[in-house]
Tab-separated table of C-alpha atoms in Angstrom:
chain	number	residue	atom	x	y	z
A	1329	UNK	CA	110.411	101.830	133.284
A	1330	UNK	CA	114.002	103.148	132.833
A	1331	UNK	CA	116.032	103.086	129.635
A	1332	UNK	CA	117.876	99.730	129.032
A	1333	UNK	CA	121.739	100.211	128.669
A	1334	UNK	CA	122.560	98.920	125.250
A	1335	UNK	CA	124.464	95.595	125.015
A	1336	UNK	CA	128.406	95.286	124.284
A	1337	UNK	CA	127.322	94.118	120.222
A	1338	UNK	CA	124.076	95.572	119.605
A	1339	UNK	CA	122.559	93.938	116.285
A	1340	UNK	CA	121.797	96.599	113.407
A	1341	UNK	CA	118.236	97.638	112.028
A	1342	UNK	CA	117.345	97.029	108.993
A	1343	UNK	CA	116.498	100.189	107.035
A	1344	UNK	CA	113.093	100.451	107.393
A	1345	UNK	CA	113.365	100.152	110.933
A	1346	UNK	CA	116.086	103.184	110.733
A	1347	UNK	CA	113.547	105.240	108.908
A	1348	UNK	CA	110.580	104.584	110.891
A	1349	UNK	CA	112.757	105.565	114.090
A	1350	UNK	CA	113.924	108.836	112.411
A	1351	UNK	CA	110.104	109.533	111.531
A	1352	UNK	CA	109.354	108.729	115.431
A	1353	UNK	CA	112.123	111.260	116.475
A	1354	UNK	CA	110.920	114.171	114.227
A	1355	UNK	CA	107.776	114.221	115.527
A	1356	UNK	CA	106.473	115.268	119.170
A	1357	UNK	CA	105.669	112.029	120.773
A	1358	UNK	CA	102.327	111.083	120.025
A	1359	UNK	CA	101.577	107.616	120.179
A	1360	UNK	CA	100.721	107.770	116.299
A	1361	UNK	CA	102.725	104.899	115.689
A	1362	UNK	CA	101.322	102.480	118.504
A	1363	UNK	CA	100.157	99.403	117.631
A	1364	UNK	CA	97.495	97.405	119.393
A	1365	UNK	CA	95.815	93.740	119.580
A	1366	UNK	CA	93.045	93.998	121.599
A	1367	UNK	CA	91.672	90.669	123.408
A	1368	UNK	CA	88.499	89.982	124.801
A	1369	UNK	CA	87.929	86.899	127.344
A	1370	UNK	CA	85.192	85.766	128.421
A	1371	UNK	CA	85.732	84.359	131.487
A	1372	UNK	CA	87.446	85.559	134.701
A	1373	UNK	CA	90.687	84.717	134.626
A	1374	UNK	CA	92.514	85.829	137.690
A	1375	UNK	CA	95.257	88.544	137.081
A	1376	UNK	CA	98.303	86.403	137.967
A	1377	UNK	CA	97.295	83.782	134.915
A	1378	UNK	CA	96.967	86.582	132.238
A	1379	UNK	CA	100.744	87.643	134.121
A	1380	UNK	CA	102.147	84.389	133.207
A	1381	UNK	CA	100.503	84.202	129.634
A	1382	UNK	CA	102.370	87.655	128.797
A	1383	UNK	CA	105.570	86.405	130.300
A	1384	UNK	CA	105.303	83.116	128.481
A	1385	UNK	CA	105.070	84.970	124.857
A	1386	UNK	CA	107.498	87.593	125.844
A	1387	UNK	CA	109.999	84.573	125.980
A	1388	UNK	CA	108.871	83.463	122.858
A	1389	UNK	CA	109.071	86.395	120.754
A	1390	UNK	CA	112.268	88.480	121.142
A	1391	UNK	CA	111.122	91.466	119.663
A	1392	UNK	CA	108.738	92.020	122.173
A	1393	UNK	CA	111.971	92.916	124.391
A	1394	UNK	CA	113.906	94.709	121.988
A	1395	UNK	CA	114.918	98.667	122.696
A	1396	UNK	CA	116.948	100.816	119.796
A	1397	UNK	CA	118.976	103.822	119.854
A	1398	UNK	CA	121.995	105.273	118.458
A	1399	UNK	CA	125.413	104.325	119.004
A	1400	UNK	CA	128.853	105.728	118.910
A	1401	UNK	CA	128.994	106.325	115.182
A	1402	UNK	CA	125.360	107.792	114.932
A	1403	UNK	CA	123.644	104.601	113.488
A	1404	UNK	CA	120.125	103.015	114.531
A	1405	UNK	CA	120.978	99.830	116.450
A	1406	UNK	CA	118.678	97.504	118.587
A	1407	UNK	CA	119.072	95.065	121.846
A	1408	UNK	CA	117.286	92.860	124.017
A	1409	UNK	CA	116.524	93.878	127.514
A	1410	UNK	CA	116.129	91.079	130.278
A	1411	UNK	CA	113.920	93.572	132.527
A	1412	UNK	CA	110.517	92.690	132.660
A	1413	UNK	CA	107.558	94.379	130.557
A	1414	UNK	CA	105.216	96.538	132.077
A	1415	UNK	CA	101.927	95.294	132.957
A	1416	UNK	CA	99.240	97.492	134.485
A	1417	UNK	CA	95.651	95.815	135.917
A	1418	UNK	CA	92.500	97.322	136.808
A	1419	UNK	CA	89.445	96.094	138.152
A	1420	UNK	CA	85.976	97.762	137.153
A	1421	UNK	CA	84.094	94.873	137.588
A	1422	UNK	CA	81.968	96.290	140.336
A	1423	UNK	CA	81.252	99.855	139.132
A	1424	UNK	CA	77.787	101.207	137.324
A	1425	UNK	CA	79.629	102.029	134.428
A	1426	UNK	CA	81.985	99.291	134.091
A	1427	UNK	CA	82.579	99.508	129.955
A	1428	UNK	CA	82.928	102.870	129.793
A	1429	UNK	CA	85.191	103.232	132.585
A	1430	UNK	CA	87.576	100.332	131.310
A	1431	UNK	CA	87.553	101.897	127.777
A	1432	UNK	CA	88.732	105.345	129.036
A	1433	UNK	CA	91.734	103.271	131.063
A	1434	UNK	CA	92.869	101.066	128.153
A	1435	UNK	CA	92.613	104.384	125.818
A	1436	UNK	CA	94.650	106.116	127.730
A	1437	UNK	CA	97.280	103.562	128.138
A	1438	UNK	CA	97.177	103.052	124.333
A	1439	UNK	CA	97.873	106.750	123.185
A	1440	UNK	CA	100.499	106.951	125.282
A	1441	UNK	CA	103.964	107.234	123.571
A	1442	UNK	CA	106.948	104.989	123.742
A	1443	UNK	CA	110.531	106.187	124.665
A	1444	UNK	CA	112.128	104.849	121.776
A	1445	UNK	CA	115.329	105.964	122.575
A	1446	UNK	CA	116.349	103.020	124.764
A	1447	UNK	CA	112.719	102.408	126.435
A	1448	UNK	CA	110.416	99.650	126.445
A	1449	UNK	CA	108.270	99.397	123.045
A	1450	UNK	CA	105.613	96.838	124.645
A	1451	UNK	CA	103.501	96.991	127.395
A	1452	UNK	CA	99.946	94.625	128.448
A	1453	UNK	CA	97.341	96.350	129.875
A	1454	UNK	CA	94.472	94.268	131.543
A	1455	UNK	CA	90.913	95.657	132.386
A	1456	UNK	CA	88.257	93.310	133.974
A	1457	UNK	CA	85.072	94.555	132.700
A	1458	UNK	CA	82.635	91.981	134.914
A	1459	UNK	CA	83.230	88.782	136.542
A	1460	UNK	CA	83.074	86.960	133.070
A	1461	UNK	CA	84.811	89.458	131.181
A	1462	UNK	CA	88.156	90.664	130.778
A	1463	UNK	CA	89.718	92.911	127.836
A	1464	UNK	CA	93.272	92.036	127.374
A	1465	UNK	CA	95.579	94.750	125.329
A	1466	UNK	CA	98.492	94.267	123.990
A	1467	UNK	CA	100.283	97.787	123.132
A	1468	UNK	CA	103.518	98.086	120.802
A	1469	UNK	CA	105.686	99.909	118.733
A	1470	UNK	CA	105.287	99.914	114.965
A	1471	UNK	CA	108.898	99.624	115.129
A	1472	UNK	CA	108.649	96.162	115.944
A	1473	UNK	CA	105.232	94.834	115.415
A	1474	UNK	CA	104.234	94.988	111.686
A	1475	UNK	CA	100.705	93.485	110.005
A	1476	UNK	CA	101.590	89.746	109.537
A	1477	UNK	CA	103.064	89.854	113.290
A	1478	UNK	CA	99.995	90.671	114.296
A	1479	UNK	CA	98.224	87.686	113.668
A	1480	UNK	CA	100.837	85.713	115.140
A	1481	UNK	CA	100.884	87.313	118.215
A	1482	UNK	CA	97.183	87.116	118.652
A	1483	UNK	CA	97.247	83.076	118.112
A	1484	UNK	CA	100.629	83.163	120.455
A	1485	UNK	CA	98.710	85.071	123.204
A	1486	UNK	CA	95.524	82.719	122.965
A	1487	UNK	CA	97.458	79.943	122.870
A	1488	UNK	CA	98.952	80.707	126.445
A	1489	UNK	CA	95.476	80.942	127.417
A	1490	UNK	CA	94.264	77.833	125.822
A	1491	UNK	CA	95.540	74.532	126.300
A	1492	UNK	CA	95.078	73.676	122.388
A	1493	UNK	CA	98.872	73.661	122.003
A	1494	UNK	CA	101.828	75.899	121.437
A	1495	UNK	CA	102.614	77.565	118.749
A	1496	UNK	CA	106.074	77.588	117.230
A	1497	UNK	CA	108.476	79.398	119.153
A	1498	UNK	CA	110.205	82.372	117.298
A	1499	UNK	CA	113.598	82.493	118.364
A	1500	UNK	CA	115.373	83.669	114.820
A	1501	UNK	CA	114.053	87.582	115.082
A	1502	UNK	CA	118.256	88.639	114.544
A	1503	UNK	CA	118.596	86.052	111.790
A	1504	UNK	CA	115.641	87.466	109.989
A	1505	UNK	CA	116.590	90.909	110.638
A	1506	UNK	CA	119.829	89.225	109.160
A	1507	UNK	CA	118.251	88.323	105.958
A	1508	UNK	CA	116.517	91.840	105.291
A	1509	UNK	CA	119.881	93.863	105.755
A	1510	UNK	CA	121.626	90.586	102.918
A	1511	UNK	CA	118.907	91.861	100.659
A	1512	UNK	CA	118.848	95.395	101.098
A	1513	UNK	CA	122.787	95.640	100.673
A	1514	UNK	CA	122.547	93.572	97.319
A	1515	UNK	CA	119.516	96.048	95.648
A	1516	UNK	CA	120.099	99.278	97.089
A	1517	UNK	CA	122.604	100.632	93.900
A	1518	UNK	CA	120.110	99.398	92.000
A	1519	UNK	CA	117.177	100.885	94.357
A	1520	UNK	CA	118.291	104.168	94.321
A	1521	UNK	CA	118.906	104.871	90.635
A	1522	UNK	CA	115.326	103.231	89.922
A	1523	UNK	CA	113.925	105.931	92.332
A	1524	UNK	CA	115.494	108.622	91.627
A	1525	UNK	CA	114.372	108.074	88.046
A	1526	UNK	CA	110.700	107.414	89.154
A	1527	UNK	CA	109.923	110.017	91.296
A	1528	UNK	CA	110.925	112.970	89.713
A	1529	UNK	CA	108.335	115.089	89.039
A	1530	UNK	CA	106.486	113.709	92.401
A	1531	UNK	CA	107.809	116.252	94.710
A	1532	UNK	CA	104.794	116.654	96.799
A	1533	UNK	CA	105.137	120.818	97.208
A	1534	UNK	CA	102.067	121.325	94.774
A	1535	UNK	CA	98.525	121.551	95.298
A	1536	UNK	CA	97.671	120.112	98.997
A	1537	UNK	CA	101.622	118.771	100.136
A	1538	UNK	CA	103.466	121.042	101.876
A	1539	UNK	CA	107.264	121.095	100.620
A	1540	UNK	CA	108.460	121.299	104.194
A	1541	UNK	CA	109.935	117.814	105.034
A	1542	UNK	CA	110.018	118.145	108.758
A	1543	UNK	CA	106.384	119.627	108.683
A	1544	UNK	CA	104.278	118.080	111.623
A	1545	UNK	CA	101.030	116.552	111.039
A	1546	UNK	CA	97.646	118.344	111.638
A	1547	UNK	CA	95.461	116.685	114.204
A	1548	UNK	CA	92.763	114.014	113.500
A	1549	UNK	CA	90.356	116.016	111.695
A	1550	UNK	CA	88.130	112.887	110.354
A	1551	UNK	CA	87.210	108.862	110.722
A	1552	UNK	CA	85.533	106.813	108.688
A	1553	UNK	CA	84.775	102.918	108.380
A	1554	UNK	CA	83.399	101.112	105.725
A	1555	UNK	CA	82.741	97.322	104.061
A	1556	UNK	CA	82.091	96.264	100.403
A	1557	UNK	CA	80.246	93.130	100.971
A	1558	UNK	CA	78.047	90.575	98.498
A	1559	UNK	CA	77.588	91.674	94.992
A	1560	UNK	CA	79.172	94.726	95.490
A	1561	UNK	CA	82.880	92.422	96.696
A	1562	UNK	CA	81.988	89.999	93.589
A	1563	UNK	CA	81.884	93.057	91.073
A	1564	UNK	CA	85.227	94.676	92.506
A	1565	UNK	CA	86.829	91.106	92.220
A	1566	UNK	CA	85.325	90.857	88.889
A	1567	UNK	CA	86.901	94.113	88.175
A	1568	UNK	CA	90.594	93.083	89.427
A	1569	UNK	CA	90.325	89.839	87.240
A	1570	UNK	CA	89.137	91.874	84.044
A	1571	UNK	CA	92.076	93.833	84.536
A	1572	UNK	CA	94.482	91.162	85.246
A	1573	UNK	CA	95.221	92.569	88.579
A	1574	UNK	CA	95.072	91.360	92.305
A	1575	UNK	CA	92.143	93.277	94.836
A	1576	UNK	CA	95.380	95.080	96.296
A	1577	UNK	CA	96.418	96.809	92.983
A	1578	UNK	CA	92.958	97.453	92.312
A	1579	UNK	CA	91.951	98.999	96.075
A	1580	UNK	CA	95.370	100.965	95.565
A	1581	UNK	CA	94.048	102.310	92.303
A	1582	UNK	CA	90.780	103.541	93.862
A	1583	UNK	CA	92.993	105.647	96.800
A	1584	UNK	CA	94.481	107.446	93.674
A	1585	UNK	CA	91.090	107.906	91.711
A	1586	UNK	CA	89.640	108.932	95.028
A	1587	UNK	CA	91.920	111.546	95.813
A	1588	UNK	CA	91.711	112.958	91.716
A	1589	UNK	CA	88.195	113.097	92.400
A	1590	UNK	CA	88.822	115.441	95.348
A	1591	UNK	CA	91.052	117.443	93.417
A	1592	UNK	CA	94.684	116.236	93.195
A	1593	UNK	CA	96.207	115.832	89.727
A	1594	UNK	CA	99.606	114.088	91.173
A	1595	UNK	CA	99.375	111.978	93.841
A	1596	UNK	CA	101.188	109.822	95.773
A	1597	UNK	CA	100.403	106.895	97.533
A	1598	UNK	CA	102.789	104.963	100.095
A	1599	UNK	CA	102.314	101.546	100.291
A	1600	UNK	CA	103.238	99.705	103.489
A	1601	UNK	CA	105.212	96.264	102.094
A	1602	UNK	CA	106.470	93.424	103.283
A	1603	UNK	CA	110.523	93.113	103.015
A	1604	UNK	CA	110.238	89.278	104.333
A	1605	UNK	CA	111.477	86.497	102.163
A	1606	UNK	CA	109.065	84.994	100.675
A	1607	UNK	CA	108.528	81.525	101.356
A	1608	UNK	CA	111.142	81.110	104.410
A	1609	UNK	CA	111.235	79.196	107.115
A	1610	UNK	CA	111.122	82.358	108.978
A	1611	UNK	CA	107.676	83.332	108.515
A	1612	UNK	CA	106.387	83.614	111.675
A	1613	UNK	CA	108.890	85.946	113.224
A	1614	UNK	CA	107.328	88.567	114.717
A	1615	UNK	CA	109.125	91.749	114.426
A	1616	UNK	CA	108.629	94.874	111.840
A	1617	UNK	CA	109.592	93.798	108.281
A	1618	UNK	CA	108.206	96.592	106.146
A	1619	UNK	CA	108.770	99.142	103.866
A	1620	UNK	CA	107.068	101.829	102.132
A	1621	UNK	CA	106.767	101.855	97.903
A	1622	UNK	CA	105.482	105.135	96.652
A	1623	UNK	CA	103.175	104.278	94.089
A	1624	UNK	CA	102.669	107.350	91.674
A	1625	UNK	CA	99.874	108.543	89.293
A	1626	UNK	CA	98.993	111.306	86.856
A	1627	UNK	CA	95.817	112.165	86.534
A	1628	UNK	CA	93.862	112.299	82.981
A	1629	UNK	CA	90.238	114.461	82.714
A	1630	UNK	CA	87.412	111.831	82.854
A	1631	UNK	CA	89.500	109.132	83.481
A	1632	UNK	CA	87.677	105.865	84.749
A	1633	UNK	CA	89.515	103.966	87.619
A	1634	UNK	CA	90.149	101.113	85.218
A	1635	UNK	CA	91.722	102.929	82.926
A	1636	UNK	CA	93.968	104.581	85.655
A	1637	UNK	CA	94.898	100.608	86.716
A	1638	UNK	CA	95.308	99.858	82.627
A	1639	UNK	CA	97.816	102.799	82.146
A	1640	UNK	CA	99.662	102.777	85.318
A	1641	UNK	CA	99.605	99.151	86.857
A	1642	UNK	CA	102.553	98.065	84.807
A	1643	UNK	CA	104.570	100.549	86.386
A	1644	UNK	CA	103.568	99.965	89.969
A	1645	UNK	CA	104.558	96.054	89.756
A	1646	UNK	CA	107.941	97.026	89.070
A	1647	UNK	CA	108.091	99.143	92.238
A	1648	UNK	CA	107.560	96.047	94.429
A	1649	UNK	CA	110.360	94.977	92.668
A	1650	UNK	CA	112.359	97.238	94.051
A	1651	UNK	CA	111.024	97.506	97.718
A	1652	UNK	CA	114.550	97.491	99.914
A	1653	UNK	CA	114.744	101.013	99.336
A	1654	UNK	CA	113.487	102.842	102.647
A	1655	UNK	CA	111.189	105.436	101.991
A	1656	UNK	CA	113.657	108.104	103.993
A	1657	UNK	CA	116.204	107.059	100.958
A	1658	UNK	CA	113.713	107.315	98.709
A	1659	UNK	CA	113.027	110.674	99.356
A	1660	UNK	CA	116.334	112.035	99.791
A	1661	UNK	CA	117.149	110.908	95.802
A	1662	UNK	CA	115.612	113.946	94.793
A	1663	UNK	CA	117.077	117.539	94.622
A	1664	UNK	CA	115.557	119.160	96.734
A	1665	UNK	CA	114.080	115.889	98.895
A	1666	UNK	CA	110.583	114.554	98.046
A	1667	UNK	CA	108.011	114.761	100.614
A	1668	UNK	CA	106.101	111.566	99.977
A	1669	UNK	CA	104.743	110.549	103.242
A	1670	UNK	CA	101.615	112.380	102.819
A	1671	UNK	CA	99.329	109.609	101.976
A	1672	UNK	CA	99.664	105.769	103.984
A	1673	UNK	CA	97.891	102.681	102.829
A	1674	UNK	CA	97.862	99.337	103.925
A	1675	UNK	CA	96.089	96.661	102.903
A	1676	UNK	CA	95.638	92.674	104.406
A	1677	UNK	CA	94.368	89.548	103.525
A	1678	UNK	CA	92.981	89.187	106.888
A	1679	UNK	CA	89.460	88.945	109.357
A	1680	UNK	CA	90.027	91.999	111.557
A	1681	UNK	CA	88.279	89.562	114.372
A	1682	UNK	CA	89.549	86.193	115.015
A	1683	UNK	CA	88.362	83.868	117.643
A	1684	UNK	CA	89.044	80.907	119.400
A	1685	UNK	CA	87.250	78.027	121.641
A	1686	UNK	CA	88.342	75.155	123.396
A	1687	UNK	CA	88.556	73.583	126.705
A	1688	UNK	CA	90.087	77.340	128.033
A	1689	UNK	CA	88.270	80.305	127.960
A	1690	UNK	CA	86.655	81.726	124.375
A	1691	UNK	CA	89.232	84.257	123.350
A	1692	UNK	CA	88.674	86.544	120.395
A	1693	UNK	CA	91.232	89.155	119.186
A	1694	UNK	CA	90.659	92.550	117.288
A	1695	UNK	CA	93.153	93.421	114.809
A	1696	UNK	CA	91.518	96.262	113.330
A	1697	UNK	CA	91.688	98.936	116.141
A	1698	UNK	CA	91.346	102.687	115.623
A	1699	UNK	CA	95.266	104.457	115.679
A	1700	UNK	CA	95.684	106.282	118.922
A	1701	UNK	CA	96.549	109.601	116.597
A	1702	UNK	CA	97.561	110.526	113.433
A	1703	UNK	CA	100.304	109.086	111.109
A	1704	UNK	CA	100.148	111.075	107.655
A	1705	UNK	CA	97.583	113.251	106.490
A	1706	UNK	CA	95.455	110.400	105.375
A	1707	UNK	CA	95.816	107.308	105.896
A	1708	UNK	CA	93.377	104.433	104.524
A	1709	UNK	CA	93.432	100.607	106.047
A	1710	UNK	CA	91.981	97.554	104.441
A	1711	UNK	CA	91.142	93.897	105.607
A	1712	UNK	CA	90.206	91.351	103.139
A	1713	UNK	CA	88.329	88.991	105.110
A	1714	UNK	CA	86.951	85.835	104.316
A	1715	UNK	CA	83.177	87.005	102.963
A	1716	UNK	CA	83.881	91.404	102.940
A	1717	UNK	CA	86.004	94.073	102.627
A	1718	UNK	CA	86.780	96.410	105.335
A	1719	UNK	CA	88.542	99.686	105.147
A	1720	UNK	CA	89.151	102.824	107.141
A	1721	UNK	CA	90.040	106.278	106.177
A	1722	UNK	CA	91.663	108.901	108.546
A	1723	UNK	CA	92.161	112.481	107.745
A	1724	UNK	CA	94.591	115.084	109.119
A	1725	UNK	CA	93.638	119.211	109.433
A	1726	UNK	CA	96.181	119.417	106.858
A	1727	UNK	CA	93.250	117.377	104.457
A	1728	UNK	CA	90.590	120.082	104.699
A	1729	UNK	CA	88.918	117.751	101.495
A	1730	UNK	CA	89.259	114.658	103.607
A	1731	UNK	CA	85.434	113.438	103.984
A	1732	UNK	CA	85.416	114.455	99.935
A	1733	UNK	CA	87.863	111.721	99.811
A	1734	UNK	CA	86.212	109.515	102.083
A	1735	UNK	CA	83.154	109.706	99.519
A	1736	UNK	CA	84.763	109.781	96.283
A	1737	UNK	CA	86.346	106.341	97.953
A	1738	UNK	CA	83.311	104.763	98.817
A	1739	UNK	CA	81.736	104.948	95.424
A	1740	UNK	CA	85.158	104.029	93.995
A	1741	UNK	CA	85.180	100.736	95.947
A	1742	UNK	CA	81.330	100.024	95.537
A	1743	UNK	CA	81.092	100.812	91.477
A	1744	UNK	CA	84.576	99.746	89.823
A	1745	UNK	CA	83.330	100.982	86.625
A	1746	UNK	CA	83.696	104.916	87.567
């Protein structure tokens, strides 16, 4: 689909969505920062339904039509484009090897990148794996799908499916974006001088960081999934309550003991965060309202992982406190410029699979699917659900000690006490 001529009065980014398109641009397209909800239904439902379902929530949610690019004066702006979104349908349903076939098609269409210079940053693709099944994918920018959106969009998309009843229409994506930019404009003085302060020392040009900025990433050199489940979730809840900490401080804690146990004696860890207000009537906007806190460590000999969380947590509270600051500006407050996109970790209160039944079709969603390529040199995911933990960690070529990592992790998250 061609570019989108930007609007008379495009509306402004908010600085997080600035940075995240500057990351986008220094990098060879990859597709590393696609974002997908995968849906599975099982029933048939013809291709022009599933059509009208994706048209319905495109109405709904504005960011799903929203392109960005520079304007006169060189700043990151975004618009709405009328133009329909790309759908793409195929039909395996009679072939001998129906899933495998359908997985290589919506792979494909998943790793491939966005023009995010004016293009479209959604598309749906469709497979119909039999005549009671068809796998539904939803495939975004990060630039305007974060975490929470996620779940919305899944419960928007079944909800065109099922006749259970609509869920709230989001038509306030600019006055949200609004709100962000309000906030960022009253703590950035403050922001900056708090960062500059706080990461010195951090530049990441020792042991494995490279000091160039613009470096690219190494290719996906190794996966890994893994759940902490029954008494091993009870003792690292224990654990967080001991230390008067929540499971995300704690889980952050064990990314920096992991990676001193493979070696690293500073280390960085980016947080993704969410900039939303809290408690607003704008919740359930879907767009990308994030940024990314570095949270910092030194690294003592024989140090235990609760100690780590005693001595530093403290400090890492009062970097939420000042999360307006994009991590492109955060890096830049250093002479020369920090490079502290090395490590990304998210974490969510959420079941990576959530389902629904009714009258309709039973739809379930996945919101846990693998990244089409790499981000950072590692990156590490986590999904409280309701009864287990789930996490995934991805390693770059540029992590030769990645599955070392991966381990030291693993124990980290399964005995608390190390």
């Amino acid at each position: 689909m061609d570019r989108c001529p930007m609007h008379a009065n495009p509306m402004p980014t908010t600085s997080g969505q600035a940075a995240l398109w500057y990351a986008d641009q220094k990098r060879a397209a990859n597709g590393g920062y696609n974002v997908s909800i995968v849906w599975t239904i099982n029933q048939d439902v013809p291709a022009p339904e599933i059509a009208v379902s994706w048209s319905r929530l495109r109405q709904e949610v504005p960011a799903l039509s929203v392109r960005m690019g520079l304007d006169r004066d060189g700043a990151v702006v975004q618009w709405t484009c009328a133009e329909e979104l790309a759908q793409e349908y195929a039909d395996f349903a009679d072939s001998p090897d129906a899933e495998m076939e359908a997985a290589a098609f919506l792979s494909a269409r998943t790793a491939r990148a966005f023009d995010t210079d004016g293009g479209p940053l959604a598309r749906l693709v469709v497979a119909r794996v039999s005549r009671e099944v068809m796998v539904v994918t939803l495939v975004a920018h990060h630039l305007i799908v974060d975490g929470v959106s996620q779940v919305h969009l899944a419960r928007r998309f079944a909800a065109a499916l099922q006749p259970f009843g609509e869920e709230p229409s989001s038509q306030h994506y600019a006055d949200l974006i609004d709100l962000v930019r309000q906030d960022e404009s009253r703590t950035h003085p403050a922001d900056r001088a708090y960062w500059s302060e706080r990461v010195a020392g951090f530049l990441n040009g020792a042991d494995w960081f490279a000091a160039d900025p613009m470096g690219d990433l190494g290719v996906r050199a190794g996966r890994r999934r893994g759940e902490v489940v029954g008494a091993d979730l009870a003792s690292l809840t224990a654990a967080a309550r001991d230390l008067g900490v929540g499971l995300y401080l704690l889980v952050a804690a064990a990314v920096h003991r992991a990676m001193a146990m493979a070696g690293v004696e500073r280390t960085v860890v980016c947080s993704a965060v969410s900039v939303r207000p809290i408690g607003g009537a704008l919740d359930d906007v879907v767009g990308c309202f994030i940024n990314l806190v570095p949270l910092t460590a030194r690294h003592l000999p024989g140090e235990t992982l609760g100690e780590l969380v005693r001595r530093e947590a403290a400090g890492w509270r009062r970097d939420h406190c000042h999360r307006n600051l994009s991590l492109l500006e955060i890096g830049g407050t250093g002479s020369p410029p920090n490079r502290l996109d090395r490590v990304f970790f998210s974490y969510r209160e959420t079941d990576p699979t959530l389902t629904w039944t009714g009258p309709g079709p039973d739809v379930s969603a996945d919101l846990f699917t693998e990244y089409p390529a790499t981000r950072s040199d590692l990156t590490v995911r986590v999904l409280r659900g309701v009864d287990r933990l789930h996490y995934e960690v991805e390693w770059s070529t540029a992590t030769p000690w990645g599955a070392v990592f991966a381990d030291a992790l693993e124990v980290c998250l399964q005995s608390p006490s190390r």
